[in-house]
CSV table of C-alpha atoms in Angstrom, one decimal:
chain,number,residue,atom,x,y,z
W,1,MET,CA,-43.0,-48.3,-115.1
W,2,ALA,CA,-41.1,-44.9,-114.1
W,3,SER,CA,-38.1,-46.2,-116.1
W,4,VAL,CA,-40.0,-47.1,-119.0
W,5,SER,CA,-41.9,-43.8,-119.1
W,6,ASN,CA,-39.2,-41.8,-119.1
W,7,SER,CA,-37.6,-43.6,-121.8
W,8,LEU,CA,-40.4,-43.0,-123.9
W,9,THR,CA,-40.4,-39.4,-122.9
W,10,LYS,CA,-36.9,-39.1,-123.9
W,11,ALA,CA,-37.4,-41.1,-127.2
W,12,ASN,CA,-40.5,-38.8,-128.3
W,13,GLN,CA,-38.5,-35.7,-127.4
W,14,LYS,CA,-35.9,-36.9,-130.2
W,15,MET,CA,-38.8,-35.8,-132.8
W,16,GLY,CA,-38.8,-32.5,-133.7
W,17,MET,CA,-41.4,-29.9,-132.7
W,18,ALA,CA,-42.7,-29.4,-135.9
W,19,ALA,CA,-43.1,-33.1,-136.7
W,20,TYR,CA,-44.5,-33.5,-133.1
W,21,LEU,CA,-47.4,-31.4,-133.7
W,22,THR,CA,-48.5,-33.1,-137.1
W,23,GLN,CA,-49.1,-36.3,-135.2
W,24,ASP,CA,-52.8,-37.3,-135.6
W,25,ALA,CA,-53.3,-37.2,-131.3
W,26,VAL,CA,-51.4,-33.9,-131.0
W,27,LYS,CA,-53.5,-32.4,-134.0
W,28,GLN,CA,-56.9,-33.4,-132.2
W,29,GLN,CA,-55.7,-32.0,-128.8
W,30,ILE,CA,-55.1,-28.7,-130.6
W,31,ASN,CA,-58.2,-28.7,-132.4
W,32,ASN,CA,-60.2,-29.3,-129.4
W,33,ILE,CA,-58.6,-26.0,-127.7
W,34,VAL,CA,-57.7,-23.7,-130.5
W,35,GLY,CA,-60.1,-25.0,-133.0
W,36,GLY,CA,-59.3,-25.7,-136.9
W,37,LYS,CA,-59.5,-22.3,-138.1
W,38,ASN,CA,-56.8,-20.9,-135.8
W,39,GLY,CA,-54.6,-24.3,-135.6
W,40,THR,CA,-52.3,-23.2,-138.2
W,41,ARG,CA,-51.6,-20.1,-136.7
W,42,PHE,CA,-50.8,-21.7,-133.1
W,43,ILE,CA,-48.8,-24.1,-134.7
W,44,THR,CA,-46.7,-21.5,-136.7
W,45,SER,CA,-46.5,-19.3,-133.3
W,46,ILE,CA,-45.1,-22.7,-131.5
W,47,VAL,CA,-42.4,-23.7,-133.8
W,48,SER,CA,-41.3,-20.3,-134.1
W,49,ALA,CA,-41.1,-19.5,-130.4
W,50,VAL,CA,-39.2,-23.1,-130.0
W,51,GLN,CA,-36.4,-22.3,-133.0
W,52,THR,CA,-35.5,-18.9,-131.7
W,53,ASN,CA,-34.8,-20.6,-128.4
W,54,PRO,CA,-32.0,-23.1,-128.6
W,55,ALA,CA,-32.7,-24.2,-124.7
W,56,LEU,CA,-36.6,-24.9,-125.3
W,57,GLN,CA,-35.3,-27.2,-128.1
W,58,GLU,CA,-34.4,-29.5,-125.2
W,59,CYS,CA,-37.3,-29.2,-123.3
W,60,THR,CA,-40.2,-32.3,-124.1
W,61,ASN,CA,-42.3,-31.4,-126.6
W,62,GLN,CA,-45.5,-32.2,-124.5
W,63,SER,CA,-44.3,-29.7,-121.7
W,64,ILE,CA,-43.7,-27.0,-124.5
W,65,LEU,CA,-47.2,-27.7,-126.0
W,66,SER,CA,-49.2,-28.0,-122.9
W,67,ALA,CA,-47.5,-24.2,-121.5
W,68,ALA,CA,-48.9,-22.8,-125.0
W,69,LEU,CA,-52.3,-24.3,-125.2
W,70,LEU,CA,-52.8,-23.1,-121.4
W,71,GLY,CA,-51.6,-19.6,-123.1
W,72,GLU,CA,-54.0,-19.8,-125.7
W,73,THR,CA,-56.9,-20.9,-123.7
W,74,LEU,CA,-56.0,-17.4,-122.1
W,75,ASN,CA,-55.9,-15.7,-125.3
W,76,LEU,CA,-52.3,-14.6,-124.8
W,77,SER,CA,-49.9,-15.0,-127.9
W,78,PRO,CA,-46.8,-17.2,-126.9
W,79,SER,CA,-44.5,-14.6,-128.8
W,80,PRO,CA,-41.9,-13.5,-126.7
W,81,GLN,CA,-41.8,-10.2,-128.0
W,82,LEU,CA,-45.0,-9.2,-126.5
W,83,SER,CA,-43.8,-10.6,-123.3
W,84,TYR,CA,-47.5,-11.9,-122.0
W,85,PHE,CA,-46.2,-15.1,-121.0
W,86,TYR,CA,-43.0,-17.3,-121.2
W,87,MET,CA,-42.0,-21.0,-121.8
W,88,VAL,CA,-39.1,-21.1,-119.7
W,89,PRO,CA,-36.8,-24.2,-119.7
W,90,PHE,CA,-36.0,-26.1,-116.5
W,91,ASN,CA,-34.0,-29.4,-115.6
W,92,ASP,CA,-36.7,-31.7,-114.5
W,93,THR,CA,-33.9,-34.0,-112.2
W,94,LYS,CA,-36.8,-36.5,-110.8
W,95,ARG,CA,-37.2,-37.6,-114.4
W,96,GLY,CA,-34.0,-36.5,-115.9
W,97,VAL,CA,-35.5,-34.3,-118.8
W,98,LYS,CA,-35.9,-31.0,-119.5
W,99,VAL,CA,-39.2,-29.4,-119.0
W,100,ALA,CA,-40.9,-25.8,-120.4
W,101,GLN,CA,-42.3,-23.8,-117.5
W,102,PHE,CA,-45.4,-21.3,-117.9
W,103,GLN,CA,-44.5,-18.1,-116.8
W,104,ILE,CA,-47.0,-15.2,-116.8
W,105,GLY,CA,-45.7,-11.9,-117.9
W,106,TYR,CA,-46.6,-8.6,-115.9
W,107,LYS,CA,-47.9,-7.7,-119.4
W,108,GLY,CA,-50.2,-10.8,-119.6
W,109,LEU,CA,-51.6,-10.0,-115.7
W,110,ILE,CA,-52.2,-6.7,-117.2
W,111,GLN,CA,-54.3,-7.9,-120.5
W,112,LEU,CA,-56.5,-10.2,-118.2
W,113,ALA,CA,-57.1,-7.3,-115.4
W,114,ILE,CA,-58.2,-4.9,-118.4
W,115,ARG,CA,-60.4,-8.0,-120.0
W,116,SER,CA,-62.1,-8.5,-116.7
W,117,GLY,CA,-63.6,-5.0,-117.4
W,118,GLN,CA,-63.5,-4.7,-113.4
W,119,TYR,CA,-60.3,-2.0,-113.2
W,120,LYS,CA,-60.9,1.7,-113.7
W,121,LYS,CA,-57.0,2.0,-113.0
W,122,ILE,CA,-54.0,0.0,-112.8
W,123,ASN,CA,-50.3,0.7,-112.0
W,124,VAL,CA,-47.2,-0.4,-111.0
W,125,LEU,CA,-43.9,1.4,-110.7
W,126,SER,CA,-40.1,1.1,-109.6
W,127,ILE,CA,-39.5,3.8,-107.5
W,128,LYS,CA,-35.8,5.4,-107.6
W,129,LYS,CA,-33.3,6.7,-105.0
W,130,GLY,CA,-34.7,10.0,-104.2
W,131,GLU,CA,-38.1,9.9,-105.0
W,132,LEU,CA,-39.9,8.3,-102.1
W,133,GLU,CA,-40.8,10.8,-99.6
W,134,TYR,CA,-42.8,8.4,-97.5
W,135,PHE,CA,-45.3,5.9,-97.9
W,136,ASP,CA,-47.6,5.4,-94.9
W,137,PRO,CA,-48.8,1.3,-95.3
W,138,LEU,CA,-52.1,2.0,-92.6
W,139,ASN,CA,-53.6,4.5,-95.2
W,140,GLU,CA,-51.6,3.5,-98.2
W,141,GLU,CA,-50.8,6.6,-99.1
W,142,ILE,CA,-47.4,7.6,-101.1
W,143,LYS,CA,-45.9,10.5,-101.9
W,144,VAL,CA,-43.0,10.6,-104.3
W,145,LYS,CA,-41.1,13.2,-106.4
W,146,LEU,CA,-40.6,11.7,-109.5
W,147,MET,CA,-37.3,12.7,-111.5
W,148,VAL,CA,-39.7,13.6,-114.6
W,149,ASP,CA,-37.3,16.2,-116.0
W,150,ASP,CA,-34.6,13.2,-117.7
W,151,TRP,CA,-36.3,10.2,-118.2
W,152,ASN,CA,-33.1,8.4,-119.2
W,153,ALA,CA,-31.2,9.4,-116.4
W,154,ARG,CA,-34.3,8.0,-114.1
W,155,GLU,CA,-34.0,4.6,-116.0
W,156,GLN,CA,-30.3,4.7,-115.2
W,157,ALA,CA,-30.8,5.6,-111.4
W,158,GLU,CA,-30.7,2.9,-108.3
W,159,THR,CA,-34.4,1.2,-107.5
W,160,ILE,CA,-35.1,1.6,-103.9
W,161,GLY,CA,-38.2,-0.3,-103.8
W,162,TYR,CA,-41.6,-0.6,-106.0
W,163,TYR,CA,-45.3,0.5,-105.9
W,164,ALA,CA,-48.2,-1.0,-107.3
W,165,MET,CA,-51.9,0.1,-107.2
W,166,PHE,CA,-55.4,-0.2,-108.8
W,167,GLU,CA,-58.9,1.0,-108.6
W,168,LEU,CA,-61.8,-0.8,-109.5
W,169,THR,CA,-65.0,0.6,-111.2
W,170,ASN,CA,-67.1,0.6,-107.9
W,171,GLY,CA,-64.6,2.5,-106.5
W,172,PHE,CA,-62.7,0.3,-104.4
W,173,GLN,CA,-59.0,1.2,-103.8
W,174,LYS,CA,-55.9,-0.7,-103.0
W,175,ALA,CA,-51.8,0.1,-102.8
W,176,MET,CA,-48.6,-1.7,-101.9
W,177,TYR,CA,-45.1,-0.4,-101.5
W,178,TRP,CA,-42.3,-2.9,-101.1
W,179,SER,CA,-38.3,-1.7,-100.3
W,180,LYS,CA,-35.9,-3.4,-102.8
W,181,GLU,CA,-34.5,-5.3,-99.5
W,182,GLN,CA,-38.1,-7.0,-99.4
W,183,MET,CA,-38.5,-7.9,-103.0
W,184,GLU,CA,-35.1,-9.3,-102.5
W,185,HIS,CA,-35.9,-11.5,-99.7
W,186,HIS,CA,-38.9,-12.5,-101.6
W,187,ALA,CA,-36.6,-13.7,-104.8
W,188,ILE,CA,-34.3,-15.5,-102.6
W,189,THR,CA,-37.3,-17.3,-101.0
W,190,TYR,CA,-39.3,-18.3,-103.8
W,191,SER,CA,-36.4,-18.8,-106.7
W,192,GLN,CA,-33.9,-21.3,-106.0
W,193,GLY,CA,-32.1,-20.2,-109.3
W,194,TYR,CA,-31.9,-16.7,-108.3
W,195,LYS,CA,-30.5,-17.9,-105.0
W,196,ALA,CA,-27.8,-19.7,-106.4
W,197,LYS,CA,-26.9,-16.8,-108.4
W,198,LYS,CA,-25.6,-18.4,-111.6
W,199,GLY,CA,-26.4,-15.6,-113.8
W,200,TYR,CA,-29.1,-17.3,-115.9
W,201,THR,CA,-32.9,-16.4,-114.2
W,202,PHE,CA,-34.9,-13.7,-115.3
W,203,TRP,CA,-34.4,-12.1,-111.8
W,204,GLU,CA,-31.0,-11.9,-112.4
W,205,LYS,CA,-31.5,-10.4,-116.1
W,206,SER,CA,-34.6,-8.2,-115.5
W,207,PHE,CA,-34.6,-8.0,-111.7
W,208,ASP,CA,-37.2,-4.8,-111.7
W,209,ARG,CA,-39.4,-6.5,-114.5
W,210,MET,CA,-39.8,-9.4,-112.3
W,211,ALA,CA,-40.4,-7.6,-109.1
W,212,GLU,CA,-43.2,-5.4,-111.1
W,213,LYS,CA,-44.8,-8.3,-111.9
W,214,THR,CA,-44.8,-9.8,-108.2
W,215,MET,CA,-46.4,-6.6,-107.3
W,216,LEU,CA,-48.9,-7.1,-109.4
W,217,LYS,CA,-49.4,-10.8,-108.9
W,218,GLN,CA,-49.7,-9.9,-104.6
W,219,LEU,CA,-51.6,-7.2,-104.9
W,220,LEU,CA,-54.3,-8.5,-107.6
W,221,SER,CA,-54.3,-12.1,-106.1
W,222,ARG,CA,-54.8,-10.5,-102.4
W,223,TRP,CA,-57.7,-8.0,-103.3
W,224,GLY,CA,-58.4,-7.7,-106.5
W,225,ILE,CA,-61.4,-9.2,-108.2
W,226,MET,CA,-60.4,-12.1,-110.0
W,227,SER,CA,-61.5,-13.3,-113.3
W,228,THR,CA,-61.6,-17.0,-114.3
W,229,GLU,CA,-58.7,-16.4,-116.4
W,230,LEU,CA,-56.8,-14.2,-114.1
W,231,GLN,CA,-57.2,-16.7,-111.3
W,232,GLN,CA,-56.1,-19.6,-113.8
W,233,ALA,CA,-53.0,-17.7,-114.7
W,234,ILE,CA,-51.8,-16.9,-111.2
W,235,ASP,CA,-52.4,-20.4,-110.3
W,236,ALA,CA,-50.4,-21.9,-113.6
W,237,ASP,CA,-47.5,-19.1,-112.9
W,238,GLU,CA,-44.1,-21.1,-112.6
W,239,ALA,CA,-45.9,-24.3,-113.0
W,240,VAL,CA,-45.0,-27.2,-115.5
W,241,ILE,CA,-48.5,-28.0,-117.0
W,242,ASN,CA,-49.1,-31.8,-117.7
W,243,GLU,CA,-51.1,-33.5,-120.2
W,244,ASP,CA,-54.0,-34.0,-118.2
W,245,GLY,CA,-53.8,-30.3,-117.2
W,246,SER,CA,-52.5,-30.9,-113.9
W,247,MET,CA,-49.8,-29.1,-112.7
W,248,ASN,CA,-46.3,-29.4,-111.2
W,249,TYR,CA,-44.0,-27.0,-109.7
W,250,VAL,CA,-40.7,-27.6,-110.0
W,251,GLU,CA,-38.8,-25.1,-108.7
W,252,THR,CA,-40.6,-25.5,-105.4
W,253,GLU,CA,-39.8,-29.2,-105.3
W,254,GLU,CA,-36.2,-29.3,-105.9
W,255,VAL,CA,-33.1,-27.3,-106.8
W,256,ILE,CA,-32.8,-26.7,-110.9
W,257,ASP,CA,-30.8,-25.4,-113.7
W,258,VAL,CA,-32.3,-22.9,-115.7
W,259,GLN,CA,-31.4,-22.6,-119.0
W,260,PRO,CA,-30.8,-19.1,-120.9
W,261,ALA,CA,-34.0,-17.7,-122.1
W,262,PRO,CA,-34.5,-14.9,-124.5
W,263,GLU,CA,-33.8,-11.1,-123.2
W,264,PRO,CA,-36.5,-9.3,-122.6
W,265,VAL,CA,-37.2,-6.9,-125.5
W,266,LYS,CA,-35.7,-3.6,-124.4
W,267,GLU,CA,-38.4,-0.8,-124.5
W,268,ALA,CA,-38.2,3.1,-124.5
W,269,PRO,CA,-38.7,4.3,-121.2
W,270,ALA,CA,-42.5,5.3,-120.2
W,271,ASN,CA,-43.7,7.9,-118.1
W,272,PRO,CA,-44.1,6.7,-114.5
W,273,ALA,CA,-46.5,9.4,-114.0
W,274,ASP,CA,-49.2,7.6,-116.2
W,275,THR,CA,-51.0,4.5,-115.3
W,276,LEU,CA,-50.8,1.8,-117.3
W,277,PHE,CA,-54.3,2.1,-118.4
W,278,GLY,CA,-57.2,4.2,-117.2
W,279,GLY,CA,-55.8,7.6,-117.9
W,280,LYS,CA,-53.4,9.6,-115.9
């Protein structure tokens, strides 16, 4: 039975994404979730995302569609330029196919937190060498001297740790600080691709961005007020979404090879003294 299923999957994958999306059953699935009015926009965005990523073109159409539909359910655009979420190609060695894994971006987490209406302030920041004076984990107090005079020099400086905080509208506050060594241990523990150090993972290409996402995810999931959408995004993070809505956490099951994904968009240096929303 498994070999028949795998054969069907591989045969179906020979169909291009655009042709796959025009099948009646697929169109009905999209219409049930997206709605007819937004169906054309949704299909166009998926086709565009696949066309710009050759590795994604090798993934099963169903895994791409399921990841994109989850993003649509969360009202997050699949555009890699926005970085709200990613469809990341992996080798599923059990089935012998490539699949697209859903990965929420740190900007996606921020969007969902904002929409909940529960957060007055939220921030995440890479701390550079020479900036940290102390962090008291008991009272969650931090003192830093930011390099505010030369932002370009700050971007080039060595990162030594990561800080994240939030304040709810009811006044509750929470903060975390992890050293670079703590984050490195986390990455090695939870990313087989990063542990292999072959140069293709998001952790290797953009460690600070992945670290900032990890800080937000840890902070919000442990102590934040979780809206249904935020909880759904965190639960599905780094999972392959099946057609029935169930999830497989491929990377935690066995060693896999991540195919090259689009490079994160280079952004202008942000003023780290500003919170991401809620004022300065």
